[in-house]
Coordinates of C-alpha atoms and ligand atoms in Angstrom, one line a residue:
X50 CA 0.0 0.0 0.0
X51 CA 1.1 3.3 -0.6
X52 CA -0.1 7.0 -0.2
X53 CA -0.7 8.9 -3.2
X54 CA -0.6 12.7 -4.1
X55 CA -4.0 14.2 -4.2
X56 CA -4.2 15.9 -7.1
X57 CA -5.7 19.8 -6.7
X58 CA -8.3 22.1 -8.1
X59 CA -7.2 24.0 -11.8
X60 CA -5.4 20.3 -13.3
X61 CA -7.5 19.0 -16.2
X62 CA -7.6 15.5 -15.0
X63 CA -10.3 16.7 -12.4
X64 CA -12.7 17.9 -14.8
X65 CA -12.4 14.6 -17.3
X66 CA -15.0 12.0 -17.4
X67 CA -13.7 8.7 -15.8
X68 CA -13.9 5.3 -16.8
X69 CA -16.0 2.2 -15.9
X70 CA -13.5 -0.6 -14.4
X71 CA -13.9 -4.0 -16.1
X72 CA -11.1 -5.5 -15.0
X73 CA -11.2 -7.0 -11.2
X74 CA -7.9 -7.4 -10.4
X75 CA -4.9 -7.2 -8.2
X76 CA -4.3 -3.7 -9.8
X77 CA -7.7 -2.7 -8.5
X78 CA -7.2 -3.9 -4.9
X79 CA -4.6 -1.8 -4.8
X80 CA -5.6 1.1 -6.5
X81 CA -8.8 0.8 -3.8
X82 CA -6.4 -0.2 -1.1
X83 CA -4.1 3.1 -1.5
X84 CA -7.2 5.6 -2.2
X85 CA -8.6 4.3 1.9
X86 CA -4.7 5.0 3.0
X87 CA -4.6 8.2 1.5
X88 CA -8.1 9.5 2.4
X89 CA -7.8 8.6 6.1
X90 CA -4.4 10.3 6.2
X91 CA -5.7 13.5 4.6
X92 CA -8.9 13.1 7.4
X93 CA -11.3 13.1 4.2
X94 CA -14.5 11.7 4.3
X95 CA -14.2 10.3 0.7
X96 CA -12.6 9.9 -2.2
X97 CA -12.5 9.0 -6.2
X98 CA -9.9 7.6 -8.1
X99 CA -9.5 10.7 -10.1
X100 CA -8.4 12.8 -7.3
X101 CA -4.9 10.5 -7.3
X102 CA -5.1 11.1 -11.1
X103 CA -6.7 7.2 -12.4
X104 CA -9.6 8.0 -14.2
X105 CA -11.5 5.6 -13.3
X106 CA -15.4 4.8 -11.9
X107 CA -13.7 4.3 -8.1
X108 CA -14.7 5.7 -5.0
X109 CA -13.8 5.2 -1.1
X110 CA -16.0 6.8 1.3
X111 CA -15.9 6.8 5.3
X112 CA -18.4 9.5 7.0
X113 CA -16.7 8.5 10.4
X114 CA -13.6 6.7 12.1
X115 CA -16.4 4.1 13.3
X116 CA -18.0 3.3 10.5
X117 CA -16.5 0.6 7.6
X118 CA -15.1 2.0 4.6
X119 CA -17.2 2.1 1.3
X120 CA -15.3 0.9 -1.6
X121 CA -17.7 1.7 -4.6
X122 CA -16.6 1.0 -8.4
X123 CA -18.9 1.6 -11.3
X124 CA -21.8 3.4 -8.7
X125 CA -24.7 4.5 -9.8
X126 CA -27.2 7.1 -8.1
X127 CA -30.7 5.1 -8.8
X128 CA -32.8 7.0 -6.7
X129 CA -32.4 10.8 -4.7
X130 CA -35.1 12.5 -2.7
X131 CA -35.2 15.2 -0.6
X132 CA -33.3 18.1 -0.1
X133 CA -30.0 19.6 1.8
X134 CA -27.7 22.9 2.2
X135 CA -25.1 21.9 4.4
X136 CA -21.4 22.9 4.0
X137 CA -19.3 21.0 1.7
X138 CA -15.8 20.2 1.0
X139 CA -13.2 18.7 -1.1
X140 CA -9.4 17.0 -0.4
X141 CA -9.0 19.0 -4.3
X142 CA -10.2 22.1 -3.1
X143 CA -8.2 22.7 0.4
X144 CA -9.0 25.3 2.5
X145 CA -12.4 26.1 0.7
X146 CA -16.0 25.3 1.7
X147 CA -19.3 25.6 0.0
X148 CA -23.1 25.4 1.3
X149 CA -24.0 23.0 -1.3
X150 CA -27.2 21.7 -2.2
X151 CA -27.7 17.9 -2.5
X152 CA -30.3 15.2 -2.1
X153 CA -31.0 14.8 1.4
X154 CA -31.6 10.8 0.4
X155 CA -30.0 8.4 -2.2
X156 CA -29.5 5.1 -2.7
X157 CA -26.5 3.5 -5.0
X158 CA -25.9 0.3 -6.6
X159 CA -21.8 0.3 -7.0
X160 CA -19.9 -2.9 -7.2
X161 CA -17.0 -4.1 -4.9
X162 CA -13.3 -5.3 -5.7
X163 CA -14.3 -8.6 -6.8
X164 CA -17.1 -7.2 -8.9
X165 CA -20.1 -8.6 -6.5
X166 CA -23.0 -5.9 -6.5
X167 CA -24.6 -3.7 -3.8
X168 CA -26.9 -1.3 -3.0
X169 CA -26.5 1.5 -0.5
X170 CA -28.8 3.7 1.2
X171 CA -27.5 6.6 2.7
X172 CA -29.4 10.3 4.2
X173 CA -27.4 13.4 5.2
X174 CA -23.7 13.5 5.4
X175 CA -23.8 9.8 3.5
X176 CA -26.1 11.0 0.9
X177 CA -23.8 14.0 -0.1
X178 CA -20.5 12.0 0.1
X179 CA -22.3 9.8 -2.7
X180 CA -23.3 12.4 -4.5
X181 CA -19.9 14.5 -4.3
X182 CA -17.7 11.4 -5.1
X183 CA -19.7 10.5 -7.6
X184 CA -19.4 13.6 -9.5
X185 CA -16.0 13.5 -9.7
X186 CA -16.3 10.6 -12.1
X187 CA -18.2 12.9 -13.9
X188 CA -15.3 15.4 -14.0
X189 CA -18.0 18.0 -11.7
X190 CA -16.5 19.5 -8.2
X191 CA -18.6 20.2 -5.2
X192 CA -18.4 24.4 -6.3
X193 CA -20.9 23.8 -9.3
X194 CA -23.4 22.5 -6.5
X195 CA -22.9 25.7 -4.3
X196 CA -25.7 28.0 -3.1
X197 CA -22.8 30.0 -1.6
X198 CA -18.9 29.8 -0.8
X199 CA -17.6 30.2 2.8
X200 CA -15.6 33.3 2.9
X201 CA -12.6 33.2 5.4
X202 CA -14.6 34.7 8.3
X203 CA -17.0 31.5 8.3
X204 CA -14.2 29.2 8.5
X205 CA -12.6 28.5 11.8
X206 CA -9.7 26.0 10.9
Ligands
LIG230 NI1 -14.0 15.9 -3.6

């Protein structure tokens, strides 16, 4: 396993449209394997393949140090409901957060390593982390979903 460099905000490869994976192999497992490393050493609560610069339909997502990490390849948002402004952020964008608005519900179907499918079900913080991960496959960054950025006043870090 190895950390990677997160790639940031105003590089190209952020704003391309990813990949499906159809190859479930040992180059996966540790493509997935290195994405959870460097997320949880960057204290992000997600991240998608293209942020380390593979472009690539993979995502890792853990809302909290309790809960199991999400590894999600090839998801799909099949169903979003609701609504919610809460503020958002991104490992790409550093220092800079957004009041975003997202689903406040949505359910997945992804695929794990070995290519077995699930469904996921997630409200609040969950629903937006599959939401903003996912767009990155799509090349989008949480600042096209902003009702308003965060000037420096509002943030306390
Ligand atoms: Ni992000």
């Amino acid at each position: 396993m190895a950390i990677r460099n997160i790639i940031l905000e105003g590089d190209p490869i952020l704003s391309k449209k990813s990949r499906k994976v159809e190859k479930f192999d040992d180059r996966l497992a540790l493509l997935i394997e290195d994405m959870i490393e460097t997320m949880q050493l960057n204290n992000g609560v997600g991240l998608a393949a293209p942020q380390v610069g593979v472009l690539k339909d993979v995502v890792v997502i853990q809302i909290d140090k309790d809960k199991n990490v999400l590894e999600l390849v090839n998801p799909e948002i099949i169903e979003a409901s609701g609504v919610q402004e809460e503020v958002e952020g991104c490992l790409s964008c550093p220092g800079e957060y957004g009041i975003t608005k997202r689903p406040m519900h949505v359910k997945i179907k992804a695929l794990d390593r070995l290519g077995n499918e699930y469904f996921y079900e997630g409200d609040g913080l969950l629903a937006r982390a599959f939401c903003h991960e996912i767009d990155h496959l799509s090349g989008i960054l949480f600042k096209s979903h902003a009702v308003r950025m965060l000037d420096k006043t509002e943030i306390d870090r």
